[in-house]
mmCIF file of C-alpha atoms in Angstrom:
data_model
loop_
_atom_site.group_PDB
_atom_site.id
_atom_site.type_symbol
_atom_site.label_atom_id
_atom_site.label_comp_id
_atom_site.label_asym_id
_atom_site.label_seq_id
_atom_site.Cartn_x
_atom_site.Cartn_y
_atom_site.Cartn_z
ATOM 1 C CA UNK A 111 0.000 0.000 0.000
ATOM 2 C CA UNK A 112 2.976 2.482 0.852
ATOM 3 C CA UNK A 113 4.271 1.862 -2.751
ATOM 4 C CA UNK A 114 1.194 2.356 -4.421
ATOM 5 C CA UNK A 115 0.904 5.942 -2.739
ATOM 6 C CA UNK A 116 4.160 6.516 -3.729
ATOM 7 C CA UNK A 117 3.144 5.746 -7.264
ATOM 8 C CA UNK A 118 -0.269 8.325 -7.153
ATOM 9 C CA UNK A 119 2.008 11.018 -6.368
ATOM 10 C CA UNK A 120 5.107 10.384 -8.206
ATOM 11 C CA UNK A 121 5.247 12.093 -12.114
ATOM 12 C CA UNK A 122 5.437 9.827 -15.130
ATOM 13 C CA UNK A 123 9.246 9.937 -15.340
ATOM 14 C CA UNK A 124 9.964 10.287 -12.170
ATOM 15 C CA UNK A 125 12.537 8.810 -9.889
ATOM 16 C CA UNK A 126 12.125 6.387 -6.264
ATOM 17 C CA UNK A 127 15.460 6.542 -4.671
ATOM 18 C CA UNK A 128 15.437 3.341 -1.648
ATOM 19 C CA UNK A 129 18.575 3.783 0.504
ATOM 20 C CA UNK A 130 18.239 0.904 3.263
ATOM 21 C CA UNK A 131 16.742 -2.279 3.927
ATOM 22 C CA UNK A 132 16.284 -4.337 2.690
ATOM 23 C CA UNK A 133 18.851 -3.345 0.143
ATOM 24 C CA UNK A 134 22.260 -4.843 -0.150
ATOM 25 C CA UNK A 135 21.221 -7.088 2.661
ATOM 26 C CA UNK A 136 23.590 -9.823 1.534
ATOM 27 C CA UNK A 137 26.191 -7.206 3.508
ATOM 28 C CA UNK A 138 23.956 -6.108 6.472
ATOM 29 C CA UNK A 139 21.513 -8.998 7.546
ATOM 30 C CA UNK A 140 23.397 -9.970 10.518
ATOM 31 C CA UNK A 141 23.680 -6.249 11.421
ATOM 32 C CA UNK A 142 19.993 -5.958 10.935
ATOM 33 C CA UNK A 143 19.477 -8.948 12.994
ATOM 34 C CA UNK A 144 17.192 -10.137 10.352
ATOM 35 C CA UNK A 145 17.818 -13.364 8.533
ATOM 36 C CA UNK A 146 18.635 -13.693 4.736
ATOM 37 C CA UNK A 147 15.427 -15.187 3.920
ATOM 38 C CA UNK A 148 13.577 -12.399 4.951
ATOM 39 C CA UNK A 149 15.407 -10.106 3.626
ATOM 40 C CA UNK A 150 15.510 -11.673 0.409
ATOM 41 C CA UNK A 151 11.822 -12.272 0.312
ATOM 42 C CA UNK A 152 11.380 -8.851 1.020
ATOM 43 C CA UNK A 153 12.905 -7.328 -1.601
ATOM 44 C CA UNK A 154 11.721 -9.583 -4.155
ATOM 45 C CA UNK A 155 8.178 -7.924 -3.385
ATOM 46 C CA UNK A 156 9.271 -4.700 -4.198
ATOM 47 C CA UNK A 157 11.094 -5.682 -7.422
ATOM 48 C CA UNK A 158 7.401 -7.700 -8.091
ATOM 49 C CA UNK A 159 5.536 -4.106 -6.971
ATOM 50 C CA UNK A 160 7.941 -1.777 -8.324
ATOM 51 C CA UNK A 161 7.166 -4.127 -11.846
ATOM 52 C CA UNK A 162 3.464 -3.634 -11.053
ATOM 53 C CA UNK A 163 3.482 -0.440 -11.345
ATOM 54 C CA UNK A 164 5.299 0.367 -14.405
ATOM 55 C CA UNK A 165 8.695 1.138 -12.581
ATOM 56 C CA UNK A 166 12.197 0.326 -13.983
ATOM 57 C CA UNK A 167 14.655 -0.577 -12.202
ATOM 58 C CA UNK A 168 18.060 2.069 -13.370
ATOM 59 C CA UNK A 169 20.330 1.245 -10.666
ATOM 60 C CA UNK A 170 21.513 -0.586 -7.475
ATOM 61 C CA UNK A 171 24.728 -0.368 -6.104
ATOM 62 C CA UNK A 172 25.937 -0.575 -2.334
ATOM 63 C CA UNK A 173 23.331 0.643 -0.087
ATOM 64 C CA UNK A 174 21.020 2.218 -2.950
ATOM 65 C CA UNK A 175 18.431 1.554 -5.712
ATOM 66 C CA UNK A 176 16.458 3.540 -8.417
ATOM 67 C CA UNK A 177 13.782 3.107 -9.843
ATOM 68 C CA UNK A 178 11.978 5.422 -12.605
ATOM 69 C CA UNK A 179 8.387 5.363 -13.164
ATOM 70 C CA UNK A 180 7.869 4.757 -16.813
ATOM 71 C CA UNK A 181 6.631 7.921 -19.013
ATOM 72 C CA UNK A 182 3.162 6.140 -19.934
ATOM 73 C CA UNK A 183 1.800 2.912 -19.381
ATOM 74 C CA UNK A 184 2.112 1.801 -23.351
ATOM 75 C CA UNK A 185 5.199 -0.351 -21.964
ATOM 76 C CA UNK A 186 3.822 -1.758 -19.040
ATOM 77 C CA UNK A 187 3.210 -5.588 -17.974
ATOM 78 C CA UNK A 188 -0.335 -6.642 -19.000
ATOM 79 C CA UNK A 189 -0.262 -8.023 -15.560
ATOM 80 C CA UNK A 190 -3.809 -8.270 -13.788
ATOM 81 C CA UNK A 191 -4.083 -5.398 -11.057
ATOM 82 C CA UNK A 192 -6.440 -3.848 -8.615
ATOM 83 C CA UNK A 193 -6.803 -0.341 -10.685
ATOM 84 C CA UNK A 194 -8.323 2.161 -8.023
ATOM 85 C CA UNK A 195 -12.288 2.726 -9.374
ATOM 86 C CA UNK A 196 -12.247 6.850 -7.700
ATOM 87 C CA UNK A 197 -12.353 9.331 -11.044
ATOM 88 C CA UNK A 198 -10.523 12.056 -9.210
ATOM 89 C CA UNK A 199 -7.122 10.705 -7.814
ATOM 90 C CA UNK A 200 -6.467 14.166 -5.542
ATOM 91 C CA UNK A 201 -9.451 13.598 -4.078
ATOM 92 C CA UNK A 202 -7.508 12.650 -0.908
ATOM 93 C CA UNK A 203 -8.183 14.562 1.864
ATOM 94 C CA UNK A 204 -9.518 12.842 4.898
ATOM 95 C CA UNK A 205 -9.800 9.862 2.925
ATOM 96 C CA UNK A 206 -8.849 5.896 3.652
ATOM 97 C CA UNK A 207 -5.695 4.626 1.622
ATOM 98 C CA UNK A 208 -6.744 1.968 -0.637
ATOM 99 C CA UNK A 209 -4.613 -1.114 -1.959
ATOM 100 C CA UNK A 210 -5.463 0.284 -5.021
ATOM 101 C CA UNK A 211 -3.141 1.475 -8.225
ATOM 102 C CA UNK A 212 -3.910 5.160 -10.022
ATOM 103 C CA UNK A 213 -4.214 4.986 -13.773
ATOM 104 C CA UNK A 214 -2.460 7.146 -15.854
ATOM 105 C CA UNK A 215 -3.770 9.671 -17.795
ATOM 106 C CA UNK A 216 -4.621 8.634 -21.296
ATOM 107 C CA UNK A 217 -1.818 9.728 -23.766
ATOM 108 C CA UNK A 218 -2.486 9.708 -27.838
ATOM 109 C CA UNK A 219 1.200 8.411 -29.188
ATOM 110 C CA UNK A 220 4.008 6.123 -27.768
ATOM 111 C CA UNK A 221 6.498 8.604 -26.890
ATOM 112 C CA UNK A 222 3.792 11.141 -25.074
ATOM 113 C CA UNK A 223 4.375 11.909 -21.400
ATOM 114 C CA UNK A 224 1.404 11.203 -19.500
ATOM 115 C CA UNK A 225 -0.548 14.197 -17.538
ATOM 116 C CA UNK A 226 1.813 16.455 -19.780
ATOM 117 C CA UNK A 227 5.998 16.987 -19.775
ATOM 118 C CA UNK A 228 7.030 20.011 -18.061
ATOM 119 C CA UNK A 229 9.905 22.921 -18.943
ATOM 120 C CA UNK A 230 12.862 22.555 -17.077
ATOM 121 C CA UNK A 231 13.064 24.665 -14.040
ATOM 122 C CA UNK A 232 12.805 27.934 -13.624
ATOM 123 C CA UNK A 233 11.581 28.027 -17.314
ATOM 124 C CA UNK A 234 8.327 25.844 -15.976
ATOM 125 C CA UNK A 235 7.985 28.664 -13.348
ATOM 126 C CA UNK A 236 5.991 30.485 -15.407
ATOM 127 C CA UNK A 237 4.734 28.214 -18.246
ATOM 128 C CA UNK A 238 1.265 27.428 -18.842
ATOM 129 C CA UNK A 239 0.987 23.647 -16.627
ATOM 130 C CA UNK A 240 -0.436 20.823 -18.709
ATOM 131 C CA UNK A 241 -3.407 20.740 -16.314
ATOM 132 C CA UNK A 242 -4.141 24.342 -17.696
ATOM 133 C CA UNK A 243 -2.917 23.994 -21.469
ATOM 134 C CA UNK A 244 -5.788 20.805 -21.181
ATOM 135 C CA UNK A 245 -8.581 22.455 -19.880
ATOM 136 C CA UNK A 246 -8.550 20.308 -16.572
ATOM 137 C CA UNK A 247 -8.391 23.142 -14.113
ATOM 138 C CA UNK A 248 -12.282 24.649 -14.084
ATOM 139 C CA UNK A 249 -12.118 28.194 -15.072
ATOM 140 C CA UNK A 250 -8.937 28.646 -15.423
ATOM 141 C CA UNK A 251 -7.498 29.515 -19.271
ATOM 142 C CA UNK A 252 -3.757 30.285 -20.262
ATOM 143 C CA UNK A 253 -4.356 33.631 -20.729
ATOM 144 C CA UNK A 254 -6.236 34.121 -17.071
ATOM 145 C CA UNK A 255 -3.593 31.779 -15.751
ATOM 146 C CA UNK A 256 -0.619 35.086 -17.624
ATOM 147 C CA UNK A 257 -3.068 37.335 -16.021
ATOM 148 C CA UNK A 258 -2.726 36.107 -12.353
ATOM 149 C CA UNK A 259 0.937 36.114 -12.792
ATOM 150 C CA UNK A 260 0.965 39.968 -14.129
ATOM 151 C CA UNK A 261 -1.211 40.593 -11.405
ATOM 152 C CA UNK A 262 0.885 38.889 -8.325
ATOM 153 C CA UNK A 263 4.259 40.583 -10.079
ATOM 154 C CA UNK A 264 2.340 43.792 -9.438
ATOM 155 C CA UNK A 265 1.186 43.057 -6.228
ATOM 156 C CA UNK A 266 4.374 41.784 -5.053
ATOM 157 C CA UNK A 267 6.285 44.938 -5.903
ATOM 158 C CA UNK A 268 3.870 46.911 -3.815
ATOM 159 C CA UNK A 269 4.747 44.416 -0.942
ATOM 160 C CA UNK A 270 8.224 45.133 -1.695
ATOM 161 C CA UNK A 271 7.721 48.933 -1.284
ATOM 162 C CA UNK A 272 5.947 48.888 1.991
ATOM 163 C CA UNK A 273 8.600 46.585 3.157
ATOM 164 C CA UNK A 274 12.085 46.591 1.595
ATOM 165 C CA UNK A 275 13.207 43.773 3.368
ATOM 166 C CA UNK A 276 10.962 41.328 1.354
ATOM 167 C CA UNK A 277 13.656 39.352 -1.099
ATOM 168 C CA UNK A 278 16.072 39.618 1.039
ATOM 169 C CA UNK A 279 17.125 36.770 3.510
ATOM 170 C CA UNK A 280 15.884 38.580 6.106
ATOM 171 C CA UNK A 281 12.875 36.219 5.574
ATOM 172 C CA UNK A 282 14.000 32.783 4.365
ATOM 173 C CA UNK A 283 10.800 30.795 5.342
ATOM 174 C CA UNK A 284 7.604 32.162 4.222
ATOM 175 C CA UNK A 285 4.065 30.917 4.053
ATOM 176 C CA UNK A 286 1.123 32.114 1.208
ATOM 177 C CA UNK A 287 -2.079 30.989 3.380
ATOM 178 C CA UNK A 288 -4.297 30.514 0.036
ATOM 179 C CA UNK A 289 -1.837 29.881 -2.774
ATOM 180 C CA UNK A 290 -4.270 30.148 -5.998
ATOM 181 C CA UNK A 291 -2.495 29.223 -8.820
ATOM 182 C CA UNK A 292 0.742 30.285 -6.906
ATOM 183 C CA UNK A 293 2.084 33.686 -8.674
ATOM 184 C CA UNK A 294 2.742 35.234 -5.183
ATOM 185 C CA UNK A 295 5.928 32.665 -4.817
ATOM 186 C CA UNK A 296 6.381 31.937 -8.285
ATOM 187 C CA UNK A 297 7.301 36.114 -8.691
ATOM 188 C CA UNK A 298 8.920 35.737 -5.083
ATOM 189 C CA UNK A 299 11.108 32.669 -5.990
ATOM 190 C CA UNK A 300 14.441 33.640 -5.267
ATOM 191 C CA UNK A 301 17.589 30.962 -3.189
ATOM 192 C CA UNK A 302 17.230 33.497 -0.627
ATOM 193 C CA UNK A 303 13.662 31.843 0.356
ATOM 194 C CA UNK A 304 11.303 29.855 -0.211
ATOM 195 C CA UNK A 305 7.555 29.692 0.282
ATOM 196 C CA UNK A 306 4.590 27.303 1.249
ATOM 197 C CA UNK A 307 2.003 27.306 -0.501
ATOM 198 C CA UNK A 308 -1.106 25.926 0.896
ATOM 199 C CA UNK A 309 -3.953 25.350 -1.194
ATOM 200 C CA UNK A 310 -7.457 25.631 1.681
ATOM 201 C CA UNK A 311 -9.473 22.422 1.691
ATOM 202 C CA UNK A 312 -12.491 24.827 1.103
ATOM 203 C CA UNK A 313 -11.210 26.094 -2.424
ATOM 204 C CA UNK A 314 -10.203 25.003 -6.146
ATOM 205 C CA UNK A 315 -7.857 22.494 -5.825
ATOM 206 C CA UNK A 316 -5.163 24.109 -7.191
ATOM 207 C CA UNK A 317 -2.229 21.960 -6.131
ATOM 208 C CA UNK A 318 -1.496 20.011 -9.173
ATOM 209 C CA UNK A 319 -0.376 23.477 -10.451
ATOM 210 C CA UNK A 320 1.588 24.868 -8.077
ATOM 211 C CA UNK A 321 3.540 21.192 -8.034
ATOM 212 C CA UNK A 322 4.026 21.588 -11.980
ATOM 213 C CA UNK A 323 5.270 25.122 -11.894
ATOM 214 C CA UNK A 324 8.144 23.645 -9.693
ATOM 215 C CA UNK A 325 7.123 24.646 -6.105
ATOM 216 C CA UNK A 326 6.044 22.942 -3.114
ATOM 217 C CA UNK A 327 2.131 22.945 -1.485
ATOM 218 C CA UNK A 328 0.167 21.124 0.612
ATOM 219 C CA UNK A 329 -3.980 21.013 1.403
ATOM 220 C CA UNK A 330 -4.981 22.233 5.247
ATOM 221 C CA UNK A 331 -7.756 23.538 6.662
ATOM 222 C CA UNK A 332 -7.445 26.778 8.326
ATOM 223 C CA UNK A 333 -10.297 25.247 11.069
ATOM 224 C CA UNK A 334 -7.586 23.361 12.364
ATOM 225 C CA UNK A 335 -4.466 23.774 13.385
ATOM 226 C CA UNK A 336 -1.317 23.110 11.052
ATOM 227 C CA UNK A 337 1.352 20.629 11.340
ATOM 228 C CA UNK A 338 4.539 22.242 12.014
ATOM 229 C CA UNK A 339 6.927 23.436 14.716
ATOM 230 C CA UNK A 340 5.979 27.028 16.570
ATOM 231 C CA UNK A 341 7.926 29.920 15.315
ATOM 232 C CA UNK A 342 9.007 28.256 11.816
ATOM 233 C CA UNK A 343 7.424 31.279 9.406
ATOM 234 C CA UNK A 344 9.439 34.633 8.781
ATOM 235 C CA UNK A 345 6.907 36.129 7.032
ATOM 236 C CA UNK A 346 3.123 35.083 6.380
ATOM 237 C CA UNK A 347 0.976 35.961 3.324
ATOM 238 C CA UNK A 348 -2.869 35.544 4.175
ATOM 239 C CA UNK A 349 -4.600 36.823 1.007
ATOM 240 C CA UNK A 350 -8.736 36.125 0.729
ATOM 241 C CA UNK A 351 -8.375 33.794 4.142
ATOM 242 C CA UNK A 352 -10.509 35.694 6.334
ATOM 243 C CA UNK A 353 -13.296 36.478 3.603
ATOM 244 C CA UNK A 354 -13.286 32.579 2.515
ATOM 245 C CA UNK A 355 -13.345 31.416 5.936
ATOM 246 C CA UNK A 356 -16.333 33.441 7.059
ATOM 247 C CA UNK A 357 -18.959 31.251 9.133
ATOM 248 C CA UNK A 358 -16.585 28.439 9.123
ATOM 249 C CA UNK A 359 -14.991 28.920 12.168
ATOM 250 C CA UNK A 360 -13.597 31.961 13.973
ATOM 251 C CA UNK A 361 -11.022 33.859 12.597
ATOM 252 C CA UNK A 362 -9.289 34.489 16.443
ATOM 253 C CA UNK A 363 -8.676 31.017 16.014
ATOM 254 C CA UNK A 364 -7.154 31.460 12.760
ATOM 255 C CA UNK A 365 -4.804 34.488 14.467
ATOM 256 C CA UNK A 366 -3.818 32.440 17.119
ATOM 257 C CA UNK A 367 -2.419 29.497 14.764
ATOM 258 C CA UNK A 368 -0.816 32.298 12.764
ATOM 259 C CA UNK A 369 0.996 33.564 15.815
ATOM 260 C CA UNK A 370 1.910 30.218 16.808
ATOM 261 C CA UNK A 371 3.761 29.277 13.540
ATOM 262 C CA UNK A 372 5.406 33.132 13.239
ATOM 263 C CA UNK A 373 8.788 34.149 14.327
ATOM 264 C CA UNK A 374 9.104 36.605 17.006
ATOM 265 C CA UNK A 375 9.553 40.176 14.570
ATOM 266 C CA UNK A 376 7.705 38.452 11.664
ATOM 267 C CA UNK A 377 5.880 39.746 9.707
ATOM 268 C CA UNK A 378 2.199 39.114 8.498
ATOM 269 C CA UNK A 379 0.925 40.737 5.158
ATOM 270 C CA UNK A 380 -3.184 40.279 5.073
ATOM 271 C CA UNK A 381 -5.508 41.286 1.577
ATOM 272 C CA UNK A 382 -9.058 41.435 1.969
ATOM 273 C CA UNK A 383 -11.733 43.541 2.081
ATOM 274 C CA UNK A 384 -11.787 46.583 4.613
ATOM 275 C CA UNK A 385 -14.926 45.330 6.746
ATOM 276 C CA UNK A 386 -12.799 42.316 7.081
ATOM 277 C CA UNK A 387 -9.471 43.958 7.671
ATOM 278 C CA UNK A 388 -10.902 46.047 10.521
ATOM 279 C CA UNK A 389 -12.151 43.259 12.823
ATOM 280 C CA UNK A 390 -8.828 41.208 12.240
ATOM 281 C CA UNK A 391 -6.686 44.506 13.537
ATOM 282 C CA UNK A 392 -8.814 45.291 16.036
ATOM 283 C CA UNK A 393 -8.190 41.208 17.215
ATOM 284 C CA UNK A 394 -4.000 41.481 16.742
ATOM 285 C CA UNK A 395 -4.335 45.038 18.379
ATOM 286 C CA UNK A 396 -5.458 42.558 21.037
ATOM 287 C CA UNK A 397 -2.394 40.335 20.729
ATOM 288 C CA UNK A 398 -0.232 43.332 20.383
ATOM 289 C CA UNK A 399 0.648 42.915 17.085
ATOM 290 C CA UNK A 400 1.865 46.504 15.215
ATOM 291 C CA UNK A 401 -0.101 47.272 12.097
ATOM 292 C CA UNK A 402 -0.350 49.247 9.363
ATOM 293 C CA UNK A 403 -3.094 49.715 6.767
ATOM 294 C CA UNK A 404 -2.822 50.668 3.609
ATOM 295 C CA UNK A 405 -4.734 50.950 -0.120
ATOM 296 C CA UNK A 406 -4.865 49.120 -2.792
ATOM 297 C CA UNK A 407 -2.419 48.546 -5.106
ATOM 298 C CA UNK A 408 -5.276 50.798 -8.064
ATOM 299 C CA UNK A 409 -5.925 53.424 -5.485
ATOM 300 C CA UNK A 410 -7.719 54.125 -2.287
ATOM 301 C CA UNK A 411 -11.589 53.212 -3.912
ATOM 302 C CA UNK A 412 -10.927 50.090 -4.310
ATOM 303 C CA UNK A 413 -12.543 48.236 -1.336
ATOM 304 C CA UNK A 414 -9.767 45.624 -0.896
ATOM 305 C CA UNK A 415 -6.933 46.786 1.355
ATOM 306 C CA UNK A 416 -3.299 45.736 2.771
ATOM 307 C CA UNK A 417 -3.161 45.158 6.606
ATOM 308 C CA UNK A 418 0.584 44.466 7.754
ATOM 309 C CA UNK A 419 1.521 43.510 10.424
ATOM 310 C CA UNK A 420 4.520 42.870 12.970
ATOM 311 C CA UNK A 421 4.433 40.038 15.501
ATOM 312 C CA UNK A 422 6.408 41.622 18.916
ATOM 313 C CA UNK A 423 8.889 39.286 20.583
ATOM 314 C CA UNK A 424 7.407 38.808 24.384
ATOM 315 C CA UNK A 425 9.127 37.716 27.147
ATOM 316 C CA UNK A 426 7.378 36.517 30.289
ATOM 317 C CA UNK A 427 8.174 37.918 33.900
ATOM 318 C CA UNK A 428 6.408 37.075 36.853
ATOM 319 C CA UNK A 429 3.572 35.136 35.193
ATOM 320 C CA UNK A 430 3.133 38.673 33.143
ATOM 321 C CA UNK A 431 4.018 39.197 29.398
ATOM 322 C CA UNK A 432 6.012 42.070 28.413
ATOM 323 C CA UNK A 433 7.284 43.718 25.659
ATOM 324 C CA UNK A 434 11.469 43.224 25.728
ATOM 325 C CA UNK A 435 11.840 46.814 24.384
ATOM 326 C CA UNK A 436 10.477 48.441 27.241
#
């Protein structure tokens, strides 16, 4: 089952690296305290998976072996298998693994890449994804698609003029709260950070494109609290999460997560509309959060506005919080 959700997310093409048992156990079996049998048994079900699934074995030498998942299944064993029956294979969330294998997409000639081959990077940063190009992503077109990207370049450069800092490695780990299509790290991309997208359980599943432009996501629900250390986040981007989330759960729970996962001196840089804006300062003003408000990017009548704000570094004393600049 762990190899055939390895498979569901790994691209036609790609590569499984396995460094460890039970490979090159002929070496390591008495250190593993495991006898050859099992070893050996063992690995022959991977090599009889790995076949399975239209993987071919490239390499194995020492303590490590490839494998590459074939570019479409016109090559593959005609070998009976358990082909999972769900349409929609990142339909995921919350849901039961199943012993199951994901098709690949249909392909019209031998040499085709399945689900669509992909620009090397950064030239894919900014290329129209195959899921796009196809007309898989509802309402979503490649020139809407070169639209949001214009857009987030302009955005962004406001973001750089209220704060000069941003680009800089000042803030190396940095969070986009409702990723879209992902322009706002796509324009950010830079070796001096890098962002997390997270595409809201509650939106367009936009994942599959942010993973073929060449960047990293993951689903969450802002409900709930996310799965990482506190204090990992230099700089937050929450654009759209306070509207969306509206009578789904409270946004002071939302804050609190956000000031869990921020940095002491982080930053958080909020879009939404005013109405919106104004009860999530008036919370932060509450958690002593600085702030700053400011228009639109097209001018003060435009009802969507920028709310920044700085997270203060506390320090306890005495069972009281203060401020250490005072």
């Amino acid at each position: 089952m762990y190899l055939m959700e390895v498979d569901r997310v790994l691209r036609p093409g790609g590569y499984w690296i396995l460094s460890g048992p039970p490979i090159n156990w002929k070496t390591y079996y008495q250190t593993w305290k495991q006898s050859k049998e099992d070893l050996e048994e063992e690995q022959r079900k991977i090599e009889e998976l790995a076949e399975l699934l239209c993987w071919e074995k490239k390499y194995e030498k020492g303590d490590i072996a490839i494998w590459r998942k074939k570019v479409n299944s016109n090559s593959c064993p005609s070998k009976s298998a358990n082909i999972c029956k769900s349409k929609d294979a990142d339909d995921v969330w919350y849901r039961k693994m199943e012993a199951c294998i994901t098709p690949f997409p249909e392909v019209t000639s031998a040499n085709e890449v399945e689900g669509g081959e992909l620009l090397k990077f950064p030239a894919r940063l900014f290329a129209v994804p195959p899921q796009i190009a196809t007309g898989s992503l509802l309402g979503v077109t490649p020139k809407s698609y070169h639209e949001d990207n214009k857009q987030w370049k302009k955005r962004v450069n406001v973001y750089k003029r209220i704060n000069t800092l941003i680009g800089t490695t000042r803030y190396r780990n940095i969070m986009d709260m409702n990723a879209g299509l992902g322009g706002f790290a796509a324009v950010l991309e830079s070796p001096k950070s890098w962002v997390m997208n997270v595409v809201p359980t509650i939106s367009q599943n936009t994942l599959g494109v942010i993973y073929d432009r060449g960047l990293i996501g993951i689903y969450h629900d802002w409900c709930e609290g996310f799965s990482t250390y506190p204090r990992t986040y230099d700089l937050i981007h929450a654009s759209g999460v306070f509207s969306l989330y509206q009578n789904k759960c409270e946004p002071e729970a939302i804050l609190l997560e956000m000031d869990r996962i921020l940095r002491p001196n982080g930053v958080v840089i909020f879009r939404d509309d005013v109405h919106i804006l104004n009860k999530v300062r008036k919370i932060i003003g509450g958690m002593r959060w600085e702030t700053k408000m400011t228009d639109h990017e097209d001018g003060p009548l435009v009802p969507e506005k920028i709310l920044v704000a700085v997270k203060q570094h506390w320090v306890g004393s005495r069972g009281n919080m203060a401020s250490d600049d005072k």
